[in-house]
XYZ file of C-alpha atoms in Angstrom:
117
model
C -11.134 -11.873 5.196
C -8.839 -9.223 6.599
C -6.596 -10.231 9.489
C -5.634 -7.915 12.348
C -1.902 -8.029 13.117
C -0.287 -5.588 15.549
C -3.528 -3.595 15.569
C -3.562 -3.138 11.786
C -5.921 -4.704 9.248
C -4.057 -6.830 6.687
C -5.439 -7.577 3.218
C -4.148 -10.503 1.191
C -3.342 -10.169 -2.503
C -6.740 -11.394 -3.684
C -8.556 -8.925 -1.402
C -6.330 -6.096 -2.620
C -6.888 -7.066 -6.245
C -10.679 -6.991 -5.693
C -10.397 -3.523 -4.118
C -8.362 -2.241 -7.060
C -10.999 -3.451 -9.512
C -14.035 -1.933 -7.814
C -15.895 0.454 -10.146
C -16.031 3.090 -7.397
C -12.375 3.144 -6.351
C -12.279 4.979 -3.011
C -9.302 3.290 -1.344
C -5.884 4.865 -1.860
C -3.141 2.286 -2.365
C 0.464 3.454 -1.953
C 3.691 1.532 -2.584
C 6.247 2.535 0.076
C 9.320 0.766 -1.334
C 12.388 2.435 -2.818
C 12.278 3.587 -6.478
C 14.660 0.865 -7.677
C 12.403 -1.843 -6.172
C 9.294 -0.247 -7.642
C 10.836 -0.059 -11.127
C 11.495 -3.809 -11.174
C 7.866 -4.733 -10.416
C 4.830 -2.992 -8.953
C 1.068 -3.238 -8.945
C -0.254 -1.424 -12.043
C -1.648 2.011 -11.250
C -0.337 2.090 -7.675
C 1.790 5.182 -7.003
C 5.155 5.175 -5.254
C 5.840 7.231 -2.139
C 8.944 5.746 -0.465
C 8.722 5.067 3.258
C 11.356 7.720 3.948
C 9.326 10.375 2.083
C 5.759 9.570 3.129
C 6.151 11.079 6.598
C 6.839 14.469 4.989
C 3.568 14.165 3.038
C 1.391 13.201 6.000
C -0.162 16.672 6.291
C -1.147 16.566 2.597
C -3.150 13.343 3.020
C -6.785 13.178 4.131
C -7.326 11.407 7.469
C -10.903 10.562 6.411
C -9.771 8.474 3.421
C -8.940 4.775 3.438
C -5.360 3.674 2.679
C -3.580 0.409 1.857
C 0.217 0.310 2.016
C 2.380 -2.066 -0.030
C 6.062 -3.031 0.181
C 8.201 -6.051 -0.709
C 7.173 -8.410 2.115
C 4.679 -6.427 4.178
C 7.013 -5.362 6.989
C 7.815 -1.776 5.936
C 4.233 -1.153 4.901
C 3.085 -2.390 8.329
C 5.350 0.189 9.985
C 3.890 2.917 7.742
C 0.326 1.777 8.533
C 1.071 1.833 12.275
C 2.565 5.326 11.954
C -0.498 6.568 10.076
C -2.834 5.034 12.666
C -0.859 6.693 15.483
C -1.276 10.007 13.668
C -5.058 10.010 13.351
C -5.656 7.902 10.230
C -8.251 5.330 11.286
C -8.829 3.488 7.988
C -5.422 1.999 7.194
C -4.515 -1.470 5.964
C -1.341 -3.355 5.197
C -0.866 -5.642 2.191
C -0.124 -9.031 3.768
C 2.954 -10.579 2.167
C 3.628 -7.558 -0.029
C 4.873 -7.801 -3.597
C 6.385 -11.213 -2.900
C 2.885 -12.586 -2.306
C 1.383 -10.584 -5.184
C 3.901 -12.006 -7.649
C 3.733 -15.566 -6.287
C -0.048 -15.416 -6.816
C 0.621 -14.648 -10.496
C -1.171 -11.304 -10.412
C -0.444 -8.529 -12.934
C 2.642 -6.394 -12.477
C 4.012 -3.314 -14.191
C 7.655 -2.327 -14.620
C 9.330 1.073 -14.747
C 8.119 4.249 -13.106
C 4.458 5.275 -13.359
C 3.558 8.804 -14.404
C 2.113 10.721 -11.453
C -0.605 13.325 -11.789
């Protein structure tokens, strides 16, 4: 069950994993860490847009879509989620515990950079 922290919905690793495996994938998950962190370990199929770059791409993203943000521990992604919410994105979530929680739960990871389309 999602928790609300600082006005933002937080999904734990199991909830995020279920979302990623839905047949009709409608939620956009974005990793907001730095490239060197992402290369070491990331959630398979989740694209990287570093926190420092995502603000510049705000106008290219659809406010009607649903987003989940991921970082190492959940702190940076919370700041991104709060920024998005303050800028008209209503359906935003943070990944509670970030990649630290994902990896401690033994969930699948990928290494290296993912190809973007």
